[in-house]
Short mmCIF file of C-alpha atoms and ligand atoms in Angstrom, two decimals:
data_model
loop_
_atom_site.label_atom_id
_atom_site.label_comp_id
_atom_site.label_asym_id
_atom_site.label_seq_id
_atom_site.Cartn_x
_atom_site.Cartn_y
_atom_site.Cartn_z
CA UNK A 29 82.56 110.02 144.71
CA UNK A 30 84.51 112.66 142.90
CA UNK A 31 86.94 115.08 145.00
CA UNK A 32 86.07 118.57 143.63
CA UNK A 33 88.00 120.61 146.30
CA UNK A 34 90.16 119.86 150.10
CA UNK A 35 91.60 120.90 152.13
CA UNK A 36 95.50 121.65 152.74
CA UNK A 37 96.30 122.15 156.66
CA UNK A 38 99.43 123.10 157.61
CA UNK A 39 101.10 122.69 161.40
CA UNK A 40 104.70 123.89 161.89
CA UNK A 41 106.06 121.65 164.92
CA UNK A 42 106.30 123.71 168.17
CA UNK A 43 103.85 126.33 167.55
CA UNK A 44 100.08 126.56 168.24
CA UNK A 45 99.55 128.13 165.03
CA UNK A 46 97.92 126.68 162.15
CA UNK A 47 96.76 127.70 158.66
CA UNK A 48 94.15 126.17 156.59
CA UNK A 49 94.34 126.32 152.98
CA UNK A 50 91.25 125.46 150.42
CA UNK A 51 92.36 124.12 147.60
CA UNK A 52 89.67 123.48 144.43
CA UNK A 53 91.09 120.12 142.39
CA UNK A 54 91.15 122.01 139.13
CA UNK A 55 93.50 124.80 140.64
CA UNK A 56 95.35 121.78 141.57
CA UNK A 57 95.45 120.38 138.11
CA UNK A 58 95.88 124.04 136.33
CA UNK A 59 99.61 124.52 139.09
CA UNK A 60 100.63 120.98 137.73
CA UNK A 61 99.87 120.97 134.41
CA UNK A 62 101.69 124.62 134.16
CA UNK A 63 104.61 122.86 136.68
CA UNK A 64 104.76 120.24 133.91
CA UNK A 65 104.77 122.56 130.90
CA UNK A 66 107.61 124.46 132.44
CA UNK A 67 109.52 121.52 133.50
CA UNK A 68 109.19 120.04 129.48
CA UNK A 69 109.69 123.13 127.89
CA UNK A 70 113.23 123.84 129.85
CA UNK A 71 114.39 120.17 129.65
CA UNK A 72 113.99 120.24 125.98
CA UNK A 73 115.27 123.12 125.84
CA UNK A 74 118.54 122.46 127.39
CA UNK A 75 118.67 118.65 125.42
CA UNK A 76 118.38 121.34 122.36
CA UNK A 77 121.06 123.69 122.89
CA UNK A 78 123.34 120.68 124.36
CA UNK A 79 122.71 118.72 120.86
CA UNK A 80 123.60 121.85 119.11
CA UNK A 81 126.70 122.42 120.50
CA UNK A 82 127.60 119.28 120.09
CA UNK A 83 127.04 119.01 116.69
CA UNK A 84 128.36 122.36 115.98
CA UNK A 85 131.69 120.78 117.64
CA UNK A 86 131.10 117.64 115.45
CA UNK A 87 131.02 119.79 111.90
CA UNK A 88 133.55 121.65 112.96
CA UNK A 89 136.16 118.93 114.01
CA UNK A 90 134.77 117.36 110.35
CA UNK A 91 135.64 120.70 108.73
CA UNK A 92 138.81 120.84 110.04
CA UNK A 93 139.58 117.18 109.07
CA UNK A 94 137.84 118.30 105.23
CA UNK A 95 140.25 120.80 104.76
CA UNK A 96 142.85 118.55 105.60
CA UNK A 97 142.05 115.46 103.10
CA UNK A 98 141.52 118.09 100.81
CA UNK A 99 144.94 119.69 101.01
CA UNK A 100 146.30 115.54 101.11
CA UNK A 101 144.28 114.76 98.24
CA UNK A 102 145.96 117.91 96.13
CA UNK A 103 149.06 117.52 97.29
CA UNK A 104 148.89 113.44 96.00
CA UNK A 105 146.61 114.51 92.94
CA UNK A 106 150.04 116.52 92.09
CA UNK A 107 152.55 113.83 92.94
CA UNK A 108 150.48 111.66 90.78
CA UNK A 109 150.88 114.11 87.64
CA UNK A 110 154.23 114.32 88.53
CA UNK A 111 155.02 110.53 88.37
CA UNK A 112 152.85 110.08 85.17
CA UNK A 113 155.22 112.86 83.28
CA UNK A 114 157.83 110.13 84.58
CA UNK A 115 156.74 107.54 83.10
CA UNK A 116 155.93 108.98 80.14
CA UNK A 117 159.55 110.02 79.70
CA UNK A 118 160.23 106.54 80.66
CA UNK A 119 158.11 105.10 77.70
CA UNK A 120 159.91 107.61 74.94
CA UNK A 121 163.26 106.10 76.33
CA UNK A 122 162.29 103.00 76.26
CA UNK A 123 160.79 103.20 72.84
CA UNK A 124 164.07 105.04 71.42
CA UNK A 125 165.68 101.66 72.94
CA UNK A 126 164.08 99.25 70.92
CA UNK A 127 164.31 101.14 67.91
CA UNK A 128 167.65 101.12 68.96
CA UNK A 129 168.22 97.53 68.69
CA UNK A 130 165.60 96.97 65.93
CA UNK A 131 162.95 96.03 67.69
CA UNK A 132 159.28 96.46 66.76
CA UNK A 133 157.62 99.62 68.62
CA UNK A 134 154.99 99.28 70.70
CA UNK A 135 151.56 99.45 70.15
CA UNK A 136 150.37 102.68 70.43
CA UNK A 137 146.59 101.78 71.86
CA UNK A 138 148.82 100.28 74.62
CA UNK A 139 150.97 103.51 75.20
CA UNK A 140 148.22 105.33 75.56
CA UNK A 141 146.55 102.93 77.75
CA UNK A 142 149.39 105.02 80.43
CA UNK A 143 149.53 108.40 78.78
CA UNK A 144 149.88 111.22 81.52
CA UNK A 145 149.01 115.38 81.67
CA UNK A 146 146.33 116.94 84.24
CA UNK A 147 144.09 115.22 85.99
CA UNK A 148 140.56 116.34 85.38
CA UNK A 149 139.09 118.98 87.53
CA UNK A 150 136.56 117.21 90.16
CA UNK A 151 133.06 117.81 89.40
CA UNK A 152 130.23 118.69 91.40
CA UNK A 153 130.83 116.53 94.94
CA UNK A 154 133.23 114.08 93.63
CA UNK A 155 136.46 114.21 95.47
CA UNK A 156 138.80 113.27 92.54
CA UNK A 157 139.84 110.77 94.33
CA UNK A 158 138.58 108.13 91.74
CA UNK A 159 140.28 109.96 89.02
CA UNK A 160 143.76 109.70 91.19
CA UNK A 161 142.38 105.83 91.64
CA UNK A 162 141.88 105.34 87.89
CA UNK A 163 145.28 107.63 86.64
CA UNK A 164 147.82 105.22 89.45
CA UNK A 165 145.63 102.18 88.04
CA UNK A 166 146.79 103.17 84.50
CA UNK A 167 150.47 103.87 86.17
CA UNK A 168 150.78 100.37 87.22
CA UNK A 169 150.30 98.89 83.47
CA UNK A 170 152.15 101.09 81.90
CA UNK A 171 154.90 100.02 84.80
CA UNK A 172 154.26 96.66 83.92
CA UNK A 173 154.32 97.01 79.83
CA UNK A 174 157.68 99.32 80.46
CA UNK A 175 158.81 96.88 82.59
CA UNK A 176 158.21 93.63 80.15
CA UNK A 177 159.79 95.88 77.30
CA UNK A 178 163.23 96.43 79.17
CA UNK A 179 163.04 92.61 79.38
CA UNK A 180 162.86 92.33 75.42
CA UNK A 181 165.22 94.72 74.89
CA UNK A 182 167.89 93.11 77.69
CA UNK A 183 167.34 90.23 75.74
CA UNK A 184 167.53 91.49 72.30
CA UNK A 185 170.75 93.27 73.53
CA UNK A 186 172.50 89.72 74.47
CA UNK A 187 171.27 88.42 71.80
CA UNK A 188 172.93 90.61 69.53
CA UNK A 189 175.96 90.62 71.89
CA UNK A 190 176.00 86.88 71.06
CA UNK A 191 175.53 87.43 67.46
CA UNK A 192 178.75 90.33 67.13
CA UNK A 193 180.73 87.46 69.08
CA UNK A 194 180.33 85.21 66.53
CA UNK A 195 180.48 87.19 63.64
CA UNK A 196 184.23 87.54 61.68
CA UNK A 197 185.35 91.08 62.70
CA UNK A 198 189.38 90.74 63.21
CA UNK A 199 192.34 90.76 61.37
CA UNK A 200 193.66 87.44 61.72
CA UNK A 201 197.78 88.08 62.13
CA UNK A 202 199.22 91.09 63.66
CA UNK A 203 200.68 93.17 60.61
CA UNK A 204 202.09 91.96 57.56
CA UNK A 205 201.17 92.62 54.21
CA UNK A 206 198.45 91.64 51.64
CA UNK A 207 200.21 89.73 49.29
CA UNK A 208 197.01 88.21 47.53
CA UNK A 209 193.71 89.70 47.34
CA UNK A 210 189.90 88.05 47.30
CA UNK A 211 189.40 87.35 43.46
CA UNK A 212 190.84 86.01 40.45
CA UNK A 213 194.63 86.09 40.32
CA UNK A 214 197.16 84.38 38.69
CA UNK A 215 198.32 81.54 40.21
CA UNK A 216 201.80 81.60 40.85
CA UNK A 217 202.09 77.48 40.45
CA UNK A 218 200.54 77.38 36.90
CA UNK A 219 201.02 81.18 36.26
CA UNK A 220 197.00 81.08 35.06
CA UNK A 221 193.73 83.46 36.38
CA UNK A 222 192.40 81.51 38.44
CA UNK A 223 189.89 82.40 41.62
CA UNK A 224 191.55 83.23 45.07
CA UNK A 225 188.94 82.37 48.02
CA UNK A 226 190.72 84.48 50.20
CA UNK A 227 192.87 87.16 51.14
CA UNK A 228 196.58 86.28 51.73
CA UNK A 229 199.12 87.80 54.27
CA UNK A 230 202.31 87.86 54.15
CA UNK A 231 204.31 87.44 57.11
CA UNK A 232 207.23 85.68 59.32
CA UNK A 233 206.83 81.85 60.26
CA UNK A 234 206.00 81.50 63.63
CA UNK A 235 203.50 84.52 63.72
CA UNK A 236 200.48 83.96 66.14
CA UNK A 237 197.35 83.49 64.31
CA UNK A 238 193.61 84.43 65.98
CA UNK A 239 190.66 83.32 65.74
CA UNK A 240 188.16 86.09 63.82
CA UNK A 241 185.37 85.37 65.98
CA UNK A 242 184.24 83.10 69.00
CA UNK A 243 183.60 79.91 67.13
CA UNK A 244 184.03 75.78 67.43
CA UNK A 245 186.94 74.37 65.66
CA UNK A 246 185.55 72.32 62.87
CA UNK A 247 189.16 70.94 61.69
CA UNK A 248 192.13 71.02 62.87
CA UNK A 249 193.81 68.64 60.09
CA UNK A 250 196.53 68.57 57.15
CA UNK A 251 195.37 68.56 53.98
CA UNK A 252 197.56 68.73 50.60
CA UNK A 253 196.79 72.08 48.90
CA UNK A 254 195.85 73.90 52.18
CA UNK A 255 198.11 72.00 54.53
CA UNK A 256 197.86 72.89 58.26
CA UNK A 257 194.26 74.00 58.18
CA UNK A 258 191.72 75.32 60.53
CA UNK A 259 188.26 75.37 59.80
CA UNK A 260 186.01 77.29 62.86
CA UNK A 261 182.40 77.45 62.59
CA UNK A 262 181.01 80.79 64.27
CA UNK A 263 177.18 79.97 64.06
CA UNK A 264 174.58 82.10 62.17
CA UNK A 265 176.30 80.40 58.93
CA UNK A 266 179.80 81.88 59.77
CA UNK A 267 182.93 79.61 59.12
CA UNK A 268 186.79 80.71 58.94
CA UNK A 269 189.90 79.37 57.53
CA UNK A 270 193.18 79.39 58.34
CA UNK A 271 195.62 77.43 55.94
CA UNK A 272 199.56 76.84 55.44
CA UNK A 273 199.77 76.58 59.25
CA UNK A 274 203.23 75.32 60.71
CA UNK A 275 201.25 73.94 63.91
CA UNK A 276 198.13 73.93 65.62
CA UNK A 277 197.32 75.68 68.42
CA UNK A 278 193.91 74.47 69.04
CA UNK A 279 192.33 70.71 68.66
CA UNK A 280 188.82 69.73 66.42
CA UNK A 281 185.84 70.16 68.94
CA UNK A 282 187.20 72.96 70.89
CA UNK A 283 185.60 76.14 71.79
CA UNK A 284 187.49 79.18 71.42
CA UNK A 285 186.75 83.29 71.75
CA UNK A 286 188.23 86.00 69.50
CA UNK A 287 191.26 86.74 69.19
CA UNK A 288 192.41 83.35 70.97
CA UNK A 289 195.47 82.27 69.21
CA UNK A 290 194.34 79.11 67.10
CA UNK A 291 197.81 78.15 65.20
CA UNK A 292 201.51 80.03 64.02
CA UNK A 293 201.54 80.74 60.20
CA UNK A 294 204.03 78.67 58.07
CA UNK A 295 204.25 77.60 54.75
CA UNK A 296 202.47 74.20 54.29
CA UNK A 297 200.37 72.63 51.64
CA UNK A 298 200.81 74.34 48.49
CA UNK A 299 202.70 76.98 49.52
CA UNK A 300 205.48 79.46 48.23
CA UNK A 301 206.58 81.32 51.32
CA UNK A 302 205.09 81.72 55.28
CA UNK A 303 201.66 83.28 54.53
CA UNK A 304 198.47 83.01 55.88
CA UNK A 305 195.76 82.19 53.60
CA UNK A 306 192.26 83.43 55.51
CA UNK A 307 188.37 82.50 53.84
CA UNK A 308 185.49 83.35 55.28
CA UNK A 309 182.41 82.17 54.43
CA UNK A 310 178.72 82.68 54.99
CA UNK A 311 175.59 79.92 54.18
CA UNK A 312 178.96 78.01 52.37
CA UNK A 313 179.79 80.96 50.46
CA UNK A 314 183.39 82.66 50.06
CA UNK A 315 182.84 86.42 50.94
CA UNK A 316 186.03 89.14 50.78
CA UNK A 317 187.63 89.09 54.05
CA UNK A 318 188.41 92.55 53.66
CA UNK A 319 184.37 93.19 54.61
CA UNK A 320 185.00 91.11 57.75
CA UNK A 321 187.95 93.61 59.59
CA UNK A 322 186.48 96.02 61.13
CA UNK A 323 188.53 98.54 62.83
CA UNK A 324 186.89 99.00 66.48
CA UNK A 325 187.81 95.13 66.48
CA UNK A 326 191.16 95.26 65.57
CA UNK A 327 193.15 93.20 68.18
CA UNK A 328 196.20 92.91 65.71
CA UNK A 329 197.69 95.81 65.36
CA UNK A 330 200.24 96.81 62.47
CA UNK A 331 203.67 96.77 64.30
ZN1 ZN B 26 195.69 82.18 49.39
#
């Protein structure tokens, strides 16, 4: 059976009174369909304005962080151009150091591989931030190539430290005078032109003789037209030679620098006064020991 209407009685406690109230099932229906409507309508309401003003706290705390990052990423973006100008001065130093000490220059595909200026303007929602990536990507290998070049050079530098070491570059006696030149002279034994191999120097027995370069001692001998004789091999096809000697001051074998007193000039051999007759040579041949004095490494000084 279907309920179309009851009734509603109501009986306050203590009282006689009492009230009757009719009620029809689809007035009943109508109150809670409209109590329902009201009750969805406001809660969704309230859920909508709640999840607006949360989000609208949510963008803004995401704004505030935006303009942030965006004032970091500027401010890095900057000190980024500012370090590439670096090491692109870097690279022009480095590149007036090698040619420098004659070495090749670099390649220029891989200079430019780190070549600086402005970063470009970020387009449309990029950040720049890959451009900053890419530009301190390119940073790092041009570190890296810089860094590998200073190595070369460092070691082109010792090398050719090594190399001025070795090569002939003093006067061998303190003072004295040139008595024979590099050339063809007359001899004074048979009075005839005959070749000089070296440059003579006249001076007082006893007088400390140094070695032109750092060098082994090759000999360290007498021998009957050179007598006391030193022979010192420098390296890179350098040799000296020190003859009329009155004594040794170094042994065959021995290692010694420039300017390292090797013997005391004297008159042996064949001989007309205390001299000291000095050859160089280079690949076995007799050069002018005049080319081989150079002043900055003068550590005998005229008197
Ligand atoms: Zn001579």
């Amino acid at each position: 059976m279907k309920i179309r209407r009851f009734k509603l009685i109501y009986l306050p406690e203590g009282t006689s009174l009492k009230r009757e109230f009719n009620i029809q099932m689809k007035h009943l229906w109508i109150v809670l369909s409209l109590v329902l409507t009201c009750f969805l309508v406001l809660s969704s309401g309230t859920a909508y304005i709640l999840n607006n003003w949360f989000n609208a706290k949510k963008v803004s705390t995401l704004m505030f962080k935006n303009t942030r990052l965006e004032k970091q990423l500027k401010a890095a973006r900057d000190k980024v151009e500012y370090m590439g100008q670096k090491v692109d001065h870097l690279a022009r130093s480095n590149g007036e150091l090698r040619a420098y000490v004659h070495l090749p220059v670099l390649d220029t595909d891989l200079l430019k591989m780190g070549i600086g200026g402005a970063l470009p303007a970020p387009i449309g929602d990029s950040t720049g931030a890959e451009d900053l990536i890419s530009r301190l990507d390119q940073m790092e290998r041009q570190i890296g190539l810089q860094e590998n070049s200073l190595a070369e050079i460092e070691s082109q530098l010792a090398d050719q430290e090594k190399m001025l070491r070795s090569l002939p570059s003093i006067r061998p006696v303190n003072g004295g005078a040139f008595s024979s030149y590099f050339g063809k002279r007359r001899d004074p034994f048979t009075g005839r032109w005959e070749p000089h191999m070296g440059l003579d120097i006249n001076t007082h027995s006893g007088a400390p003789i140094y070695a032109a370069a750092d060098g082994k001692v090759l000999h360290a001998s007498r021998e009957p037209a050179y007598g006391n004789v030193v022979v010192i091999d420098h390296g890179h096809g350098y040799r000296t030679l020190y003859a009329h000697m009155s004594r040794f001051a170094c042994t065959k074998g021995e290692q010694v620098k420039r300017g390292e007193v090797i013997g005391y000039v004297g008159s042996t051999g064949r001989s007309t006064g205390p001299h000291l007759h000095y050859e160089v040579r280079r690949h076995n041949k007799h050069q002018n020991p005049l080319d081989y004095m150079f002043e900055g490494f003068q550590v005998a000084r005229l008197p």
